[in-house]
Short mmCIF file of C-alpha atoms in Angstrom, two decimals:
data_model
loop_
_atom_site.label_atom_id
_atom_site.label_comp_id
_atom_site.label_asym_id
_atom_site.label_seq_id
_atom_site.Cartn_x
_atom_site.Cartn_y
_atom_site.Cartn_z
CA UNK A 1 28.67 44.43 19.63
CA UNK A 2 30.95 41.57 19.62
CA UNK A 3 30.01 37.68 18.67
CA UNK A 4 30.24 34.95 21.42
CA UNK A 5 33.62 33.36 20.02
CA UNK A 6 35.16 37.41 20.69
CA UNK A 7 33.65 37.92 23.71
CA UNK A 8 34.72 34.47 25.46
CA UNK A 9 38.59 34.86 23.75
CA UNK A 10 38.37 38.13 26.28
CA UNK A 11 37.53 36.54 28.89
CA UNK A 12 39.87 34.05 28.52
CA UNK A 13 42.41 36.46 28.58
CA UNK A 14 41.21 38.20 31.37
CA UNK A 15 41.27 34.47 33.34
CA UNK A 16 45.50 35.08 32.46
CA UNK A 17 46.62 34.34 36.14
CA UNK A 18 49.52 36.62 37.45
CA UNK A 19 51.97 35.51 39.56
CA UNK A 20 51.35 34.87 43.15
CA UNK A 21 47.95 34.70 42.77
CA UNK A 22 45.45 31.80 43.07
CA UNK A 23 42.99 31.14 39.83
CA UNK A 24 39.72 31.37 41.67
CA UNK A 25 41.22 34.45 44.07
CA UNK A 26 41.99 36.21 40.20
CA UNK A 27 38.74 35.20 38.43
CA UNK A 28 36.95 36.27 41.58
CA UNK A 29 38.82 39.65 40.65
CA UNK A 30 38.15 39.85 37.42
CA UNK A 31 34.43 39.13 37.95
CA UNK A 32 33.98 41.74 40.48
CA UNK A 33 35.69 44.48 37.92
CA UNK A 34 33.01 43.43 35.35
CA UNK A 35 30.31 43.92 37.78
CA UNK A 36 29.75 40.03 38.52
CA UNK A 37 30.62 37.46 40.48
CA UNK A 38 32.60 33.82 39.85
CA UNK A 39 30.11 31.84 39.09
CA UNK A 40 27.94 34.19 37.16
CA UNK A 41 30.30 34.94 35.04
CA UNK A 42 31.33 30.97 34.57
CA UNK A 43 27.07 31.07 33.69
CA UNK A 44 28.00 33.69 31.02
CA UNK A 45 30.94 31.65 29.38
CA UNK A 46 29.04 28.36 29.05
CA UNK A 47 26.86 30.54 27.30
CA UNK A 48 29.40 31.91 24.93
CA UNK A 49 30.47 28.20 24.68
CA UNK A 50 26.65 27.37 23.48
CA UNK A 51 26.61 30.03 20.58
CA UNK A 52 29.81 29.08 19.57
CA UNK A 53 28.69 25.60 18.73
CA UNK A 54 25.66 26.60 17.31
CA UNK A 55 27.92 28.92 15.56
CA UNK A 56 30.12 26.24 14.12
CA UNK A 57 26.55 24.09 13.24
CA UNK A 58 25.57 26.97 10.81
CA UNK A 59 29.12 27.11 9.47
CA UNK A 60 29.35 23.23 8.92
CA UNK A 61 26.13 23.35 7.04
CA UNK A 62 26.28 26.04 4.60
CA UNK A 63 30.01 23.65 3.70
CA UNK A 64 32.63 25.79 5.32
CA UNK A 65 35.72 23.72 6.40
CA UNK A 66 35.45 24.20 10.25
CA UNK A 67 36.89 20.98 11.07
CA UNK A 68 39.98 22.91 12.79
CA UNK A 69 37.79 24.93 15.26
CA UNK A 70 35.71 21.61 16.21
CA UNK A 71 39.12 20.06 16.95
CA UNK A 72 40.04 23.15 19.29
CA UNK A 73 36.30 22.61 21.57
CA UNK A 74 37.49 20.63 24.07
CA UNK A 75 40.33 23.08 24.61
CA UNK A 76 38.01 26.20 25.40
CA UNK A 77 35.55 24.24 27.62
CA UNK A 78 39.09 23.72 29.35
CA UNK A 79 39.82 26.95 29.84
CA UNK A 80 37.02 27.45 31.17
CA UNK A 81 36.25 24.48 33.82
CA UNK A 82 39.51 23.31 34.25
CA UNK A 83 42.84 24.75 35.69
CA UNK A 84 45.94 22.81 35.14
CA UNK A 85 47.36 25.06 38.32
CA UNK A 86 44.43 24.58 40.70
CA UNK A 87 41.98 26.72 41.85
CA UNK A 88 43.60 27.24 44.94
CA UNK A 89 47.20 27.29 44.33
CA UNK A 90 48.89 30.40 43.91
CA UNK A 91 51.33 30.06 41.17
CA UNK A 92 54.92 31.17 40.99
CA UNK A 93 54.86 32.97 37.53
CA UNK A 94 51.93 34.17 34.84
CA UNK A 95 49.94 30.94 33.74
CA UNK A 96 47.63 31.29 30.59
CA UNK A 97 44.37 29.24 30.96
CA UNK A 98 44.73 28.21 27.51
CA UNK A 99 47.60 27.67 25.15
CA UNK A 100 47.54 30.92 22.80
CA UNK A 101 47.26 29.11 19.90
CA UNK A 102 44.09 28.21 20.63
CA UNK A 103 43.29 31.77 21.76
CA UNK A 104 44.10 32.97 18.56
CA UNK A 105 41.87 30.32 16.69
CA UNK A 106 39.27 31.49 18.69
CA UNK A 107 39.63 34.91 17.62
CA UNK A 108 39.76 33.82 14.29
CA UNK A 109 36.42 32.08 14.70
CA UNK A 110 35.30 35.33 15.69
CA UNK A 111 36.35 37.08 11.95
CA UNK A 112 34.95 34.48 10.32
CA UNK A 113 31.27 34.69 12.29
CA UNK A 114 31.42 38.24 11.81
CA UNK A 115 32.47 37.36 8.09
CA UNK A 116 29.52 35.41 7.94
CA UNK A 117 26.91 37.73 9.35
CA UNK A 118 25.97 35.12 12.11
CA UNK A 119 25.98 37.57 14.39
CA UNK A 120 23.71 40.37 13.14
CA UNK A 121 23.96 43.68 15.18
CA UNK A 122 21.07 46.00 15.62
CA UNK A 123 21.49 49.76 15.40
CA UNK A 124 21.13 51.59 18.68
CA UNK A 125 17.66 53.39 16.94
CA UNK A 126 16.47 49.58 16.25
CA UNK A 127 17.87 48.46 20.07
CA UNK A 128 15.30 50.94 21.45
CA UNK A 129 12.76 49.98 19.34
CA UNK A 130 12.98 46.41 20.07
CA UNK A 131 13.15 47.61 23.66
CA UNK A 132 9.55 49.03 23.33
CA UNK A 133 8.08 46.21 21.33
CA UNK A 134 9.51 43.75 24.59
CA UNK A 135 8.19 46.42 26.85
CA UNK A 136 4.53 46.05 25.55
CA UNK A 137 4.62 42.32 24.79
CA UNK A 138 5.00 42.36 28.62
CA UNK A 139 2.15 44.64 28.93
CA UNK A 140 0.38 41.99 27.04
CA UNK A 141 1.06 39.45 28.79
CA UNK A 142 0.52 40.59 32.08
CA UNK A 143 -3.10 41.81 31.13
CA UNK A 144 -4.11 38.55 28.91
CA UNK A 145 -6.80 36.58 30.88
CA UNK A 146 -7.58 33.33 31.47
CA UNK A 147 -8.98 32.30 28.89
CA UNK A 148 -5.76 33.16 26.70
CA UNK A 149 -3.09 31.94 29.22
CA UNK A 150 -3.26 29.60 31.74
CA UNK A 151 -0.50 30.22 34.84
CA UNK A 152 2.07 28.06 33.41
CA UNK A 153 2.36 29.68 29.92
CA UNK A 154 2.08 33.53 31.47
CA UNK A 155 5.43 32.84 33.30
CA UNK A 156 7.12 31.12 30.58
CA UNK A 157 6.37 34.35 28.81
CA UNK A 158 7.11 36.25 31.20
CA UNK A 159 10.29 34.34 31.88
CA UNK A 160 11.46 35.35 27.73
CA UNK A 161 10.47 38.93 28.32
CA UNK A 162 12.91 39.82 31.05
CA UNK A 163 15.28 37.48 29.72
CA UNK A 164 15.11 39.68 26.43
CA UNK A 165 14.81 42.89 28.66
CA UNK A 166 18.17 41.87 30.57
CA UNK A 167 19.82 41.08 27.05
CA UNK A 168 18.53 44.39 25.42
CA UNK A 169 20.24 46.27 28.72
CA UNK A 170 23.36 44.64 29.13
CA UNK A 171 23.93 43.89 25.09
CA UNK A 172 27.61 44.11 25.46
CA UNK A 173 28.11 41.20 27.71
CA UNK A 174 25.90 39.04 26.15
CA UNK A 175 26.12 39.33 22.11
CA UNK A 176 23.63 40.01 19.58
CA UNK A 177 23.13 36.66 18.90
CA UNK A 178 21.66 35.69 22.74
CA UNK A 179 19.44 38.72 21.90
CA UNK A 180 18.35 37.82 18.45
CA UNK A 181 17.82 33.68 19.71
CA UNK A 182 15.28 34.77 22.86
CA UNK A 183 13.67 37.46 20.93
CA UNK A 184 12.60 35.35 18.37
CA UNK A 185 11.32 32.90 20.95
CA UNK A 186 9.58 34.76 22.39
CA UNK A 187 8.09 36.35 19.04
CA UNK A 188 7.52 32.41 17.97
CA UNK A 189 5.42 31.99 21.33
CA UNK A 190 3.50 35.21 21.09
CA UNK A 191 2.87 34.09 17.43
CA UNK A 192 1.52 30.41 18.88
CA UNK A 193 -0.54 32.30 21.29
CA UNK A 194 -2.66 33.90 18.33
CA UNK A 195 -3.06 31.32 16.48
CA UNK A 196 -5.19 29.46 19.15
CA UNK A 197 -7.13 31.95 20.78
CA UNK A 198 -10.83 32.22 19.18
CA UNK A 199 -11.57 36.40 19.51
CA UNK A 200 -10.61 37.43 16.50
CA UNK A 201 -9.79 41.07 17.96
CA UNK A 202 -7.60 39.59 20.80
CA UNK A 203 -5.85 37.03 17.36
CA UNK A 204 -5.24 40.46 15.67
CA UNK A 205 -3.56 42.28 18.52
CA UNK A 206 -1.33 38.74 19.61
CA UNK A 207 0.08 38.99 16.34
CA UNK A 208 1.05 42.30 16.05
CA UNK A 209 2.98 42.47 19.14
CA UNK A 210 4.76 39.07 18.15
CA UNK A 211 5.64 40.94 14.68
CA UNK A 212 6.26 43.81 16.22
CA UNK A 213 9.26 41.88 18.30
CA UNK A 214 10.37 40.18 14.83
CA UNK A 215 10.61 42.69 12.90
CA UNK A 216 13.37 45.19 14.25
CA UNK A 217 15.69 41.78 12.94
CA UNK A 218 14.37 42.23 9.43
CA UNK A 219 17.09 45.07 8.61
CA UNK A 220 20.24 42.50 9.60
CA UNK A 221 18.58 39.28 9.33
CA UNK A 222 16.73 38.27 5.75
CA UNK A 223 13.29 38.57 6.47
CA UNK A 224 13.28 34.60 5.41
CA UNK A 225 15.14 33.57 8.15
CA UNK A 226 12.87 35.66 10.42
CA UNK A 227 9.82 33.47 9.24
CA UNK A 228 11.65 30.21 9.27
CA UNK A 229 12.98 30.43 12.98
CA UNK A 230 10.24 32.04 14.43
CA UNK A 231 8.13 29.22 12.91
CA UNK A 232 10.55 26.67 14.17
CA UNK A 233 9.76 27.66 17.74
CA UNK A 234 6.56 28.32 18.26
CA UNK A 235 5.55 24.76 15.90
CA UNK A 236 7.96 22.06 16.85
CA UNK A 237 5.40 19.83 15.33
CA UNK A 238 1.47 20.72 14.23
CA UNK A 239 0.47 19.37 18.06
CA UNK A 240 3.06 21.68 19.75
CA UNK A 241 0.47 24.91 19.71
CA UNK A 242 -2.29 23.44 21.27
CA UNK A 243 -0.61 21.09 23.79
CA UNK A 244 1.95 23.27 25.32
CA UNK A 245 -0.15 26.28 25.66
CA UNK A 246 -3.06 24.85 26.81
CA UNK A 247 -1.84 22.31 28.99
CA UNK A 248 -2.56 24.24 32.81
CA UNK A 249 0.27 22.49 34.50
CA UNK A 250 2.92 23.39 32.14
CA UNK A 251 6.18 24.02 33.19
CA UNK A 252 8.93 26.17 31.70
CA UNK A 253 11.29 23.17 31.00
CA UNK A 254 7.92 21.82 28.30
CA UNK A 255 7.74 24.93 26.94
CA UNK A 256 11.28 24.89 26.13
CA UNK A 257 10.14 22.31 23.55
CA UNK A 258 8.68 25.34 21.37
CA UNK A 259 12.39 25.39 20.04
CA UNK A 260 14.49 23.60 17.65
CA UNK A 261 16.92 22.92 19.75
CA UNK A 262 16.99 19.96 23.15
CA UNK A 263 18.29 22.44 25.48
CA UNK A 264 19.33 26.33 24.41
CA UNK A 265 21.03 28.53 26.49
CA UNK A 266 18.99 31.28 28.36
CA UNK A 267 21.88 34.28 29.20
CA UNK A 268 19.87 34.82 32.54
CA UNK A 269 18.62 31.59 33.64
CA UNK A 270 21.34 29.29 31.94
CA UNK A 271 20.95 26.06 30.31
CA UNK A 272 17.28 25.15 29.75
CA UNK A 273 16.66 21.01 30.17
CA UNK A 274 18.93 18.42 29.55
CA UNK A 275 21.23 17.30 26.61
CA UNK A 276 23.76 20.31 27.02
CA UNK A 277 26.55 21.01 24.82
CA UNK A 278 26.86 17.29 23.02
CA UNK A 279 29.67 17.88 20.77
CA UNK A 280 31.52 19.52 23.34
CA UNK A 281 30.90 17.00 26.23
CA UNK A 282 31.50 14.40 23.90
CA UNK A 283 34.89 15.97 22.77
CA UNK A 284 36.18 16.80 25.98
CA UNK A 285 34.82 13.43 27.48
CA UNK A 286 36.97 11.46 24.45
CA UNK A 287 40.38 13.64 25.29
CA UNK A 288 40.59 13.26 29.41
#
């Protein structure tokens, strides 16, 4: 179960464009042998590119000296939008996307998130718990009335749950770290959802399915962290709980706002809301 900075360095190297070939005729190849296509997988490496920053956020707090992988960004949002070849022009020998120094920091970056247990992986008997506990929070969901969810919050939960569900099946492609982020969002929201409903039998069950989805992390992720993130996004302030799932015309852009974070990065549905990737925009904006 590789970490985003590992998975994106393969890509990258899989992007390596051999002679003759155009860079969009070889990345529609190498999508199609991953069972994609182009811009799907494009989807997929923004989304490496979001984890990686977040990533680098968590180093850069806790005091590690990243300052040489923020300097190298810009250079992997490169690789991935831009082409110094073209996208149409088939080149005359083997052009690497990305000089391989910067490759190789980003490989580095990957030892030293695994070093740091950023990336917490779940054991396969954990996986398929976690699977179930999605599974029933969907059951949940589906079958809550009116009077617990309006329209607008149903499909935003709905929305999480076969996010998570795609995650859980396809784990290799998208990291345990997409897995861990949506999972606890969508624990967080379950969580939110119990505190304001008034049937005390209907509180009791609500919580236990959003523990139930929390707590296959508490073997790889301190049982702290668990509390403080899941808290994070279902309380973004002490209004959040009752305005956002309340509100009947509530879209799933507002009920983003249940997270810490302006815009994270759903691994089926891409980039939620605006304010995307600021250091990296900002980087790659200052070196063109």
């Amino acid at each position: 179960m590789k970490n985003a900075a590992a998975l994106l360095a393969d890509l990258i190297e899989e992007w390596t464009i051999p002679k003759g070939q155009t860079s969009l005729g070889h990345r529609r190849e190498v999508a199609s042998k991953l069972g994609s296509d182009v811009w799907s997988l494009h989807q997929r490496a923004v989304g490496y590119l979001v984890q990686i920053e977040r990533d680098l956020d968590a180093l850069q707090a806790a005091g590690d000296d990243v300052d040489y992988y923020i300097e190298t960004v810009p250079s992997w949002y490169q690789a991935v939008f831009s082409v110094a070849a073209g996208w149409d022009n088939a080149v005359g020998s083997t052009v690497r996307v990305t000089d391989p120094r910067d490759l190789r920091l980003l490989r580095a970056l990957a030892g030293t998130v695994d070093t740091a247990r950023l990336s917490p992986k779940l054991p396969a008997e954990q996986l398929a718990d976690l699977r179930i506990a999605v599974k029933e929070a969907g059951d949940l969901v589906a079958g809550a009335g009116e009077d617990v969810l309006k329209d607008g919050p149903r499909r935003y939960l709905l929305g999480l749950i076969f996010e998570a569900s795609k995650v859980i099946e396809e784990i290799e492609v998208f990291g345990s770290a997409a897995l861990r982020s949506v999972t606890f969002e969508l624990g967080g929201a379950m969580g939110a959802v119990a505190e304001l409903v008034e049937d005390e039998e209907t509180k009791t069950t609500w919580r236990e399915k959003s523990r139930k989805v929390l707590a296959q992390w508490s073997a790889v992720v301190p049982i702290a962290a668990i509390t403080r993130e899941s808290t994070l996004r279902s309380r973004a302030s002490p209004a959040v709980d009752a305005t956002l799932l309340e509100a009947p015309d509530l879209s799933r852009s507002r009920l983003s706002n249940l997270t810490p974070r302006a815009a994270p990065f759903s691994p089926v549905y891409g980039v939620r809301g605006p304010g995307m990737l600021p250091r990296g925009q900002r980087q790659i904006s200052d070196g063109l």
